[in-house]
JSON list of C-alpha atoms in Angstrom, two decimals:
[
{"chain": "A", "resi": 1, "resn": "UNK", "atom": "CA", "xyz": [-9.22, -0.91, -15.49]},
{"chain": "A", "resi": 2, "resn": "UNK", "atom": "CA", "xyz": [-11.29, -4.05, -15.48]},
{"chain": "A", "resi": 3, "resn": "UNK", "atom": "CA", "xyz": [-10.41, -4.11, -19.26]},
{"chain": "A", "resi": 4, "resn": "UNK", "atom": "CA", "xyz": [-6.83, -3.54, -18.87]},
{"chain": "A", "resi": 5, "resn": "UNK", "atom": "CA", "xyz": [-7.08, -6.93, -16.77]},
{"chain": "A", "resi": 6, "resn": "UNK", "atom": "CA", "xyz": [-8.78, -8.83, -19.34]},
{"chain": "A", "resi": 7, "resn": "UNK", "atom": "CA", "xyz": [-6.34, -8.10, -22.09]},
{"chain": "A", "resi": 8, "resn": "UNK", "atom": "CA", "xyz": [-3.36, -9.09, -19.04]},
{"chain": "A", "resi": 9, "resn": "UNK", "atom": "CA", "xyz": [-5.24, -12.43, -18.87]},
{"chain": "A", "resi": 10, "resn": "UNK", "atom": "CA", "xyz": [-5.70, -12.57, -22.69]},
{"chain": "A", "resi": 11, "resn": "UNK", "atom": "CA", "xyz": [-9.36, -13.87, -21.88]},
{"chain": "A", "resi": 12, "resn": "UNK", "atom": "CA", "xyz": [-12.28, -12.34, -20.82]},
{"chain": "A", "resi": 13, "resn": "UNK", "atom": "CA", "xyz": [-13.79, -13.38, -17.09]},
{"chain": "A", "resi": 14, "resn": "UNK", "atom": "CA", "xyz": [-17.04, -15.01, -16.61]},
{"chain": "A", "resi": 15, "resn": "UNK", "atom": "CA", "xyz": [-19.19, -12.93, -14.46]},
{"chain": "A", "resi": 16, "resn": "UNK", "atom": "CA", "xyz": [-20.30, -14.56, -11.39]},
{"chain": "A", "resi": 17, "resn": "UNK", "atom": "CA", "xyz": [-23.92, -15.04, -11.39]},
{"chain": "A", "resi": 18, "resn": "UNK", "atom": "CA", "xyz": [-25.79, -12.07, -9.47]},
{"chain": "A", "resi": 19, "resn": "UNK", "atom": "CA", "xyz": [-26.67, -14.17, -6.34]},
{"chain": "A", "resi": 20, "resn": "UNK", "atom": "CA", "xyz": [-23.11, -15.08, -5.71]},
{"chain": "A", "resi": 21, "resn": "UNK", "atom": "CA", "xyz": [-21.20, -11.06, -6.78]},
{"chain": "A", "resi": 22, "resn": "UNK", "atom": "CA", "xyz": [-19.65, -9.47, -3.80]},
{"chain": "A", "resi": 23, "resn": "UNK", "atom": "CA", "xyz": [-22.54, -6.61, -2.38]},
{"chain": "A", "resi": 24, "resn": "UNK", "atom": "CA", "xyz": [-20.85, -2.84, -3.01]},
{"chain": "A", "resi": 25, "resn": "UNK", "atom": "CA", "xyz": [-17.36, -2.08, -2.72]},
{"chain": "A", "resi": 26, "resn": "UNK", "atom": "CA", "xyz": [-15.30, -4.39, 0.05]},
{"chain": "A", "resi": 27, "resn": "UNK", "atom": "CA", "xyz": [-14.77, -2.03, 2.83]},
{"chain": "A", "resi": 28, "resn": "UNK", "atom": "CA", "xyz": [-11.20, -2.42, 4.44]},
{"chain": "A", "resi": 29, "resn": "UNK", "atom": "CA", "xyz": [-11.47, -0.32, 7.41]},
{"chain": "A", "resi": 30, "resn": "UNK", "atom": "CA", "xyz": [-14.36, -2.58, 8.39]},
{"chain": "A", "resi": 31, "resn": "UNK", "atom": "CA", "xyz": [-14.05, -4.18, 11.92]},
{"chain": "A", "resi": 32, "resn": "UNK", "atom": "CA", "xyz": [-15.38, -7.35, 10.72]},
{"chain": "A", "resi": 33, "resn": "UNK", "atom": "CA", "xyz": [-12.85, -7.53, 8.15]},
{"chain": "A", "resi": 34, "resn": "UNK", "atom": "CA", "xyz": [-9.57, -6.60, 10.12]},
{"chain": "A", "resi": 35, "resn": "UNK", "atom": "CA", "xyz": [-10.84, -9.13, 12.57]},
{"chain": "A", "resi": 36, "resn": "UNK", "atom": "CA", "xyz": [-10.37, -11.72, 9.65]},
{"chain": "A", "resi": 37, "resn": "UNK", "atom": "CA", "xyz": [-10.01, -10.63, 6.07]},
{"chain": "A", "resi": 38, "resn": "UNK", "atom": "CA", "xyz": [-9.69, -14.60, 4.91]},
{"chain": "A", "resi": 39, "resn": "UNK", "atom": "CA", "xyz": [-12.76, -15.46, 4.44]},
{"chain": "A", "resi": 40, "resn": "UNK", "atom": "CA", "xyz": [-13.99, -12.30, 2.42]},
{"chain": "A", "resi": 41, "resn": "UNK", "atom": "CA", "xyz": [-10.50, -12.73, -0.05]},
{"chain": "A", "resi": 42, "resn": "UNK", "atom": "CA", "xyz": [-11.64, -16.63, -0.97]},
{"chain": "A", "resi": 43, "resn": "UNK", "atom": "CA", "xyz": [-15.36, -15.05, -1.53]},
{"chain": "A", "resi": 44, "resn": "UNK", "atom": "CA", "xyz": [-13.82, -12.59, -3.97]},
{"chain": "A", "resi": 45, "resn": "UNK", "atom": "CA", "xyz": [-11.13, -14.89, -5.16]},
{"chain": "A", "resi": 46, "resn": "UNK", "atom": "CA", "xyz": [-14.41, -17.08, -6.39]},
{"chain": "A", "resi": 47, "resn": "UNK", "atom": "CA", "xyz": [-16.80, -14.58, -7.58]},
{"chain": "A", "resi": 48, "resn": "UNK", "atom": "CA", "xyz": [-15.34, -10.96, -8.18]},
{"chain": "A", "resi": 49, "resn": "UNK", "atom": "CA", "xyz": [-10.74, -11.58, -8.33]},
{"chain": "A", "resi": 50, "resn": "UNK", "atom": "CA", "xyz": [-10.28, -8.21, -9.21]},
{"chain": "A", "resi": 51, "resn": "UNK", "atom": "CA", "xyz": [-12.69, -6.24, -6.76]},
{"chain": "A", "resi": 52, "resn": "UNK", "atom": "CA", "xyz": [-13.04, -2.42, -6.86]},
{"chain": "A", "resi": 53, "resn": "UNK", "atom": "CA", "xyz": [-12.65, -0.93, -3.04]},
{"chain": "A", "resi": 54, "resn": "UNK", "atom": "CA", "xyz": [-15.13, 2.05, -1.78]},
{"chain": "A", "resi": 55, "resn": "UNK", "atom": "CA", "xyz": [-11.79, 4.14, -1.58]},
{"chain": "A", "resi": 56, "resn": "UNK", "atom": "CA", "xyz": [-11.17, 3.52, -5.58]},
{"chain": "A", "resi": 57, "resn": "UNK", "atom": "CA", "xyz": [-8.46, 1.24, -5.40]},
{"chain": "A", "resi": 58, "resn": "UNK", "atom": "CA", "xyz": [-8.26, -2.31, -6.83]},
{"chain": "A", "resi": 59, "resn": "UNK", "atom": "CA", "xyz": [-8.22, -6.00, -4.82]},
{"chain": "A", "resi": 60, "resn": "UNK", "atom": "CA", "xyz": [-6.56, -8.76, -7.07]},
{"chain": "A", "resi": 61, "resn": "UNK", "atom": "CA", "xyz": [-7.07, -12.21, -5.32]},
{"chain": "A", "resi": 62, "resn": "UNK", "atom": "CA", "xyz": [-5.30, -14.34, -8.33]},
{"chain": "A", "resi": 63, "resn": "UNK", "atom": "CA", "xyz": [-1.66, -14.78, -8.22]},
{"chain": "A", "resi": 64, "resn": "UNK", "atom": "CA", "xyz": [-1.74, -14.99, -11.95]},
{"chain": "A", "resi": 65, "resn": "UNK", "atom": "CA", "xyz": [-3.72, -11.46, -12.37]},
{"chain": "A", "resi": 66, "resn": "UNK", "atom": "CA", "xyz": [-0.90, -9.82, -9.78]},
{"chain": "A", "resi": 67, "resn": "UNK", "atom": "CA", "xyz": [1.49, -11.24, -11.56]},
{"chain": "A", "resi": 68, "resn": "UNK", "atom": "CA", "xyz": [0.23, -9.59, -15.07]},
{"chain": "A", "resi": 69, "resn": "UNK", "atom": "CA", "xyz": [-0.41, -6.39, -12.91]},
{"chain": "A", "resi": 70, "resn": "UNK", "atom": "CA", "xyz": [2.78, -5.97, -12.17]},
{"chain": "A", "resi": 71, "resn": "UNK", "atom": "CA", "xyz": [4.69, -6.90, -14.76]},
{"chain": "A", "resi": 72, "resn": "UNK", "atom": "CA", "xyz": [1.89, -4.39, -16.89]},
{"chain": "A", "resi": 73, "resn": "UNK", "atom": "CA", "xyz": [3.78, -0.81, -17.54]},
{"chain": "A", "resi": 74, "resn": "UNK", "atom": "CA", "xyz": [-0.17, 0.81, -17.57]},
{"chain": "A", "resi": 75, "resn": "UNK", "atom": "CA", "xyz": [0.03, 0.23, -13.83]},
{"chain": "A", "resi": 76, "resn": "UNK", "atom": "CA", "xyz": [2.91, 1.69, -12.41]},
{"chain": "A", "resi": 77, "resn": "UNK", "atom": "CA", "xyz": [3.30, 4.97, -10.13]},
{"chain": "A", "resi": 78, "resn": "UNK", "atom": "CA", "xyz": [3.06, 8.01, -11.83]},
{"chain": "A", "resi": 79, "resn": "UNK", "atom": "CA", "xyz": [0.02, 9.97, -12.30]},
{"chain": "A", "resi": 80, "resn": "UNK", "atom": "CA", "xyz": [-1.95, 9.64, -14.96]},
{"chain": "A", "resi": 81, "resn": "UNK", "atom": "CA", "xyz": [-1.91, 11.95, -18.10]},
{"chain": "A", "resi": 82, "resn": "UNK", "atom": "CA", "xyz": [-5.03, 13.44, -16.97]},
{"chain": "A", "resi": 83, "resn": "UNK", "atom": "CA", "xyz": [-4.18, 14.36, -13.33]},
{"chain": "A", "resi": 84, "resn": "UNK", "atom": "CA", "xyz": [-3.34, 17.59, -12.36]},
{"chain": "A", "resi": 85, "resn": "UNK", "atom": "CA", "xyz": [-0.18, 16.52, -10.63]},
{"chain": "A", "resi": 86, "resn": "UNK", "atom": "CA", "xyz": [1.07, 14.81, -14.09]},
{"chain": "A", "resi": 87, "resn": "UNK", "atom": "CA", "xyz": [4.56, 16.51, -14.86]},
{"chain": "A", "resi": 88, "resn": "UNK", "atom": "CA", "xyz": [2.94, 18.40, -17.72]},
{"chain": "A", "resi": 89, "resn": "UNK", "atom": "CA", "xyz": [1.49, 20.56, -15.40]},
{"chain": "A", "resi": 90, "resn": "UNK", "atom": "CA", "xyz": [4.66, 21.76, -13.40]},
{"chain": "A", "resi": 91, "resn": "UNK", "atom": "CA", "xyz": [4.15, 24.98, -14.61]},
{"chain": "A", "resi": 92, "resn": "UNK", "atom": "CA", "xyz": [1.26, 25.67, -13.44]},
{"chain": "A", "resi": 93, "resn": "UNK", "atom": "CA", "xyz": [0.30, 23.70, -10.48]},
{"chain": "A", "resi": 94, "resn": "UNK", "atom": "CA", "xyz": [3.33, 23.04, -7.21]},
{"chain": "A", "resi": 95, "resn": "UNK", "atom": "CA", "xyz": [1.68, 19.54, -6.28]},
{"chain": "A", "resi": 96, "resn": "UNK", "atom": "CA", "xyz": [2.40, 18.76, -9.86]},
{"chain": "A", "resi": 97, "resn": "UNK", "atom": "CA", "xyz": [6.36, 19.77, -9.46]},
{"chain": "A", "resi": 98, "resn": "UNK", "atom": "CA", "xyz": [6.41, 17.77, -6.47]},
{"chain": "A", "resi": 99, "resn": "UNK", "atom": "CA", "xyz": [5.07, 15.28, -7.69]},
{"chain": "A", "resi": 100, "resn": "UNK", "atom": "CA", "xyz": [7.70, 14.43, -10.34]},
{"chain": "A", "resi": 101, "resn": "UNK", "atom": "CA", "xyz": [10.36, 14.68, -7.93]},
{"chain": "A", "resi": 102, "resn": "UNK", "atom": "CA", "xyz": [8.78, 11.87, -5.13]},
{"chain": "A", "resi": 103, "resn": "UNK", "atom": "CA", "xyz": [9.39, 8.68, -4.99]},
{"chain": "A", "resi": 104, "resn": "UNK", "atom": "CA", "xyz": [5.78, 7.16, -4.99]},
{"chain": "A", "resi": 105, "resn": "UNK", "atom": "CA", "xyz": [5.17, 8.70, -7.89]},
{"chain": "A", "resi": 106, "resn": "UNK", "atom": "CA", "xyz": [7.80, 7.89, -9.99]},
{"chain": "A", "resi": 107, "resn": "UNK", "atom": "CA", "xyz": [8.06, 4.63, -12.79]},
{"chain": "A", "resi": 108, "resn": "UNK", "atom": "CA", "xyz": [11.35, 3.61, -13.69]},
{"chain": "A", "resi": 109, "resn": "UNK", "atom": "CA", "xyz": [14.07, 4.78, -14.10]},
{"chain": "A", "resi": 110, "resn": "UNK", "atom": "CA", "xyz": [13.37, 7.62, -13.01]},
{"chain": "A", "resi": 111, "resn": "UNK", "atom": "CA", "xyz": [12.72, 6.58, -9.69]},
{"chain": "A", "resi": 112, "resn": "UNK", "atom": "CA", "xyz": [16.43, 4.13, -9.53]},
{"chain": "A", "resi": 113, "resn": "UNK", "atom": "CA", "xyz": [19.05, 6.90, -8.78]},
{"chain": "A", "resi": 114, "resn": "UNK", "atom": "CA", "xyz": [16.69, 8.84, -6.05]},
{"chain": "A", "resi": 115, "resn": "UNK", "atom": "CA", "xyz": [15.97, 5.21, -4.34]},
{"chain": "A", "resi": 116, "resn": "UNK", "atom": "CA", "xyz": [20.06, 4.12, -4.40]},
{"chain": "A", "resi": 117, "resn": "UNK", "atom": "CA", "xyz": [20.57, 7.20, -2.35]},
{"chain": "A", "resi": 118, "resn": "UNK", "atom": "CA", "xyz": [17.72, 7.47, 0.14]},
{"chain": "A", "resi": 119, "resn": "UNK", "atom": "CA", "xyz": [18.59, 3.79, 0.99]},
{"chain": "A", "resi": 120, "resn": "UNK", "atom": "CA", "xyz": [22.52, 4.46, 1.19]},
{"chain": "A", "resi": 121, "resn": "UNK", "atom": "CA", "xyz": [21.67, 7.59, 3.76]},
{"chain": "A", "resi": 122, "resn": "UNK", "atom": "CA", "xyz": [18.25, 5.46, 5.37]},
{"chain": "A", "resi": 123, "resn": "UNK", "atom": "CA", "xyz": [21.25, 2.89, 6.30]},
{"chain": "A", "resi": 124, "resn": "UNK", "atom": "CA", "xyz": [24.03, 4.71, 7.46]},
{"chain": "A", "resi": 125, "resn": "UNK", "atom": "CA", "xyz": [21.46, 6.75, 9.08]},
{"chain": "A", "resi": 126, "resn": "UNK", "atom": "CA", "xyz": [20.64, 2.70, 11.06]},
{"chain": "A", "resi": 127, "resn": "UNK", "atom": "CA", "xyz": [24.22, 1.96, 11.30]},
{"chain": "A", "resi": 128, "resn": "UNK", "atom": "CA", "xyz": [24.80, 5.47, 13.33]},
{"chain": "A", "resi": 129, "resn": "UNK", "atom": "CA", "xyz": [21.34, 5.01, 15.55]},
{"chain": "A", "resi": 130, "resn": "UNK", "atom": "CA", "xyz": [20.22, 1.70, 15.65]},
{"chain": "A", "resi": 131, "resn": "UNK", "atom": "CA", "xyz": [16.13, 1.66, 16.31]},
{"chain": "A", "resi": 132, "resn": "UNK", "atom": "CA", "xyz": [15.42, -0.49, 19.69]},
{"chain": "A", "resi": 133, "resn": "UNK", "atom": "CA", "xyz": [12.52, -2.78, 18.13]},
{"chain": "A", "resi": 134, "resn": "UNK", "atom": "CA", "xyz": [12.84, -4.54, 21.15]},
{"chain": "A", "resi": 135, "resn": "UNK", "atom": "CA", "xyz": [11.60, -1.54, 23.44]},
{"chain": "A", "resi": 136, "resn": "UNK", "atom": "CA", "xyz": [9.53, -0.82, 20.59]},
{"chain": "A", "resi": 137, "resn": "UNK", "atom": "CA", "xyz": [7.59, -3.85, 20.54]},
{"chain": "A", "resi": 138, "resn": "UNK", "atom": "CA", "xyz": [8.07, -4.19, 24.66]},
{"chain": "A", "resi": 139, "resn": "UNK", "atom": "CA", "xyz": [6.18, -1.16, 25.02]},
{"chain": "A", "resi": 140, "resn": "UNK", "atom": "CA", "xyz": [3.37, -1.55, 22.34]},
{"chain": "A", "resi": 141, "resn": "UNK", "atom": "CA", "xyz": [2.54, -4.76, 24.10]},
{"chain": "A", "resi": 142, "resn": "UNK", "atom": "CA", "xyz": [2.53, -4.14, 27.50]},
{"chain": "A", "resi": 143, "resn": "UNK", "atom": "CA", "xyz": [-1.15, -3.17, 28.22]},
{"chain": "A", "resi": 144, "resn": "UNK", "atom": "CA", "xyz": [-2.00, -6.04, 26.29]},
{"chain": "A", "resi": 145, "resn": "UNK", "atom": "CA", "xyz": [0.51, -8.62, 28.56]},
{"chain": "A", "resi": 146, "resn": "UNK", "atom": "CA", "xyz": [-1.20, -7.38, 31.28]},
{"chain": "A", "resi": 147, "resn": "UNK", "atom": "CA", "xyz": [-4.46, -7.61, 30.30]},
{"chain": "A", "resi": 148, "resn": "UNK", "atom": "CA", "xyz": [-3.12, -11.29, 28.72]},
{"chain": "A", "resi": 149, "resn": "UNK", "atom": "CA", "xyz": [-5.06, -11.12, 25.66]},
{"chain": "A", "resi": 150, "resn": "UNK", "atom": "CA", "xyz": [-5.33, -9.33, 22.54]},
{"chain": "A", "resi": 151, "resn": "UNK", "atom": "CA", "xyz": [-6.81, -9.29, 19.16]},
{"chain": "A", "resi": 152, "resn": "UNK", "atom": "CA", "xyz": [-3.31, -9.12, 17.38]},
{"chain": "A", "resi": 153, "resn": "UNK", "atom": "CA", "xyz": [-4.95, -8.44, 13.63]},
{"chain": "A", "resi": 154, "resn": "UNK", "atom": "CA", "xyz": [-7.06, -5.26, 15.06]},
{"chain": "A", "resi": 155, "resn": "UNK", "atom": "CA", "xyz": [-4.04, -4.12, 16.35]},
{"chain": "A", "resi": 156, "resn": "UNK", "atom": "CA", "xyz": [-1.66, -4.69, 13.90]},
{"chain": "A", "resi": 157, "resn": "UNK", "atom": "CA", "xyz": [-3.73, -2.94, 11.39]},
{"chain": "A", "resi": 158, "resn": "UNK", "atom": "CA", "xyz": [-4.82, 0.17, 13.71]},
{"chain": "A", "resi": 159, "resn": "UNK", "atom": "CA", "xyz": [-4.26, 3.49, 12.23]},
{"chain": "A", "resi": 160, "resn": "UNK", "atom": "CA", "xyz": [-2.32, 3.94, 16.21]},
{"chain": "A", "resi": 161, "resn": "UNK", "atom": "CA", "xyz": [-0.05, 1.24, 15.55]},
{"chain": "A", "resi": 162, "resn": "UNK", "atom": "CA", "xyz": [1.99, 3.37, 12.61]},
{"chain": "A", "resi": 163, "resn": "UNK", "atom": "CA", "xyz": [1.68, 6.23, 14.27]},
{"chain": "A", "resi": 164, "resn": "UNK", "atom": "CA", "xyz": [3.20, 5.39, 17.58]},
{"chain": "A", "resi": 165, "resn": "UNK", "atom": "CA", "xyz": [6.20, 3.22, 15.14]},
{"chain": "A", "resi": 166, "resn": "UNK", "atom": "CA", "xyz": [6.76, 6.83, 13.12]},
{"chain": "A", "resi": 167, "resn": "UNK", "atom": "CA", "xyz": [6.92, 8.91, 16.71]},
{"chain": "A", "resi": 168, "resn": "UNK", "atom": "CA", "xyz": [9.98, 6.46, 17.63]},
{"chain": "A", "resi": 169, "resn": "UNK", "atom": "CA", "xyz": [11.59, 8.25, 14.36]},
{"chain": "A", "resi": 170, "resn": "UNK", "atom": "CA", "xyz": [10.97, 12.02, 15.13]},
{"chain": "A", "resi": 171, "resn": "UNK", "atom": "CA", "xyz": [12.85, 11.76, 18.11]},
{"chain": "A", "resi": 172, "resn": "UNK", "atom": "CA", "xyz": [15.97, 10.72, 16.36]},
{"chain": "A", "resi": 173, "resn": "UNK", "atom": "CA", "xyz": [18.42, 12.64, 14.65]},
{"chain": "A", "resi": 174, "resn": "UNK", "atom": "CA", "xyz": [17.87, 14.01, 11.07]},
{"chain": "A", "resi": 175, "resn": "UNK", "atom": "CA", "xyz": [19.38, 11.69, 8.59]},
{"chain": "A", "resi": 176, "resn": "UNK", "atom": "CA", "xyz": [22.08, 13.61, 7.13]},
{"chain": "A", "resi": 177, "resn": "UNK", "atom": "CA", "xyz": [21.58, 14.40, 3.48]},
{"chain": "A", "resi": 178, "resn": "UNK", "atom": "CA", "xyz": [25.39, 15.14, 1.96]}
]
């Protein structure tokens, strides 16, 4: 991967010297970090712009290497040759059918016509029953208005934050589907 960036730069990065590399794997779960990720994104912006995360994933802090990144065809969606859920394998493995059928694991084009009409349905789905962000957000804040404070990044970025947003959507209506 780290090679795949080079060539997107067309040069190949200085190493920071060891006293100044980022120590292990950022971790982005860490309190510490949520709190205030800023500082920790210049440090790797300076000495390690394309950090590896302990999950596996990739941080790019240079506009010019996300750029590259995502204009680079290597790095799009669908699973690579070598995973079990790459479309080769629908024979033989269901995660592997479903997988070429998903959206977030499809490349263009495949992924244009099932997008259109998930987003013509998602909206008519809106127009018919319009979420109340208002209430939403009224009732997410309250114990915090009372308390009158609150660490708005930790919250934000709590794991119960999405989950409370996606229980607003069961209770709604299916979305019809044609």
């Amino acid at each position: 991967m780290l090679r795949l960036f080079e060539r997107l730069r067309g040069q190949r990065p200085q190493p920071a010297p060891p006293q100044q590399r980022q120590e292990g794997p950022l971790d982005l779960l860490d309190p510490a970090f949520v709190r205030d990720p800023y500082p920790a994104y210049a440090r790797l912006r300076d000495v390690d712009p394309i950090h590896r995360t302990k999950s596996g994933g990739f941080i790019l802090t240079r506009h010019a290497d996300i750029v590259a990144a995502l204009a680079h065809p290597a790095l799009g969606n669908a699973p690579s040759r070598h995973a079990v859920v790459h479309a080769r394998n629908r024979g033989r493995h269901v995660s592997a059918d479903v997988a070429a059928n998903i959206l977030p694991f499809l490349d263009k084009p495949e992924h244009v016509r099932p997008r259109r009409l998930i987003a013509s349905a998602f909206r008519a789905h809106l127009r018919a029953y319009p979420l109340d962000a208002e209430a939403i957000a009224r009732d997410l804040l309250a114990p915090w208005l009372q308390a009158g404070a609150m660490e708005a990044i930790a919250i934000s970025a709590s794991r119960f934050r999405s989950r409370r947003f996606r229980a607003s959507w069961a209770c709604r209506p299916p979305i019809a589907t044609g």
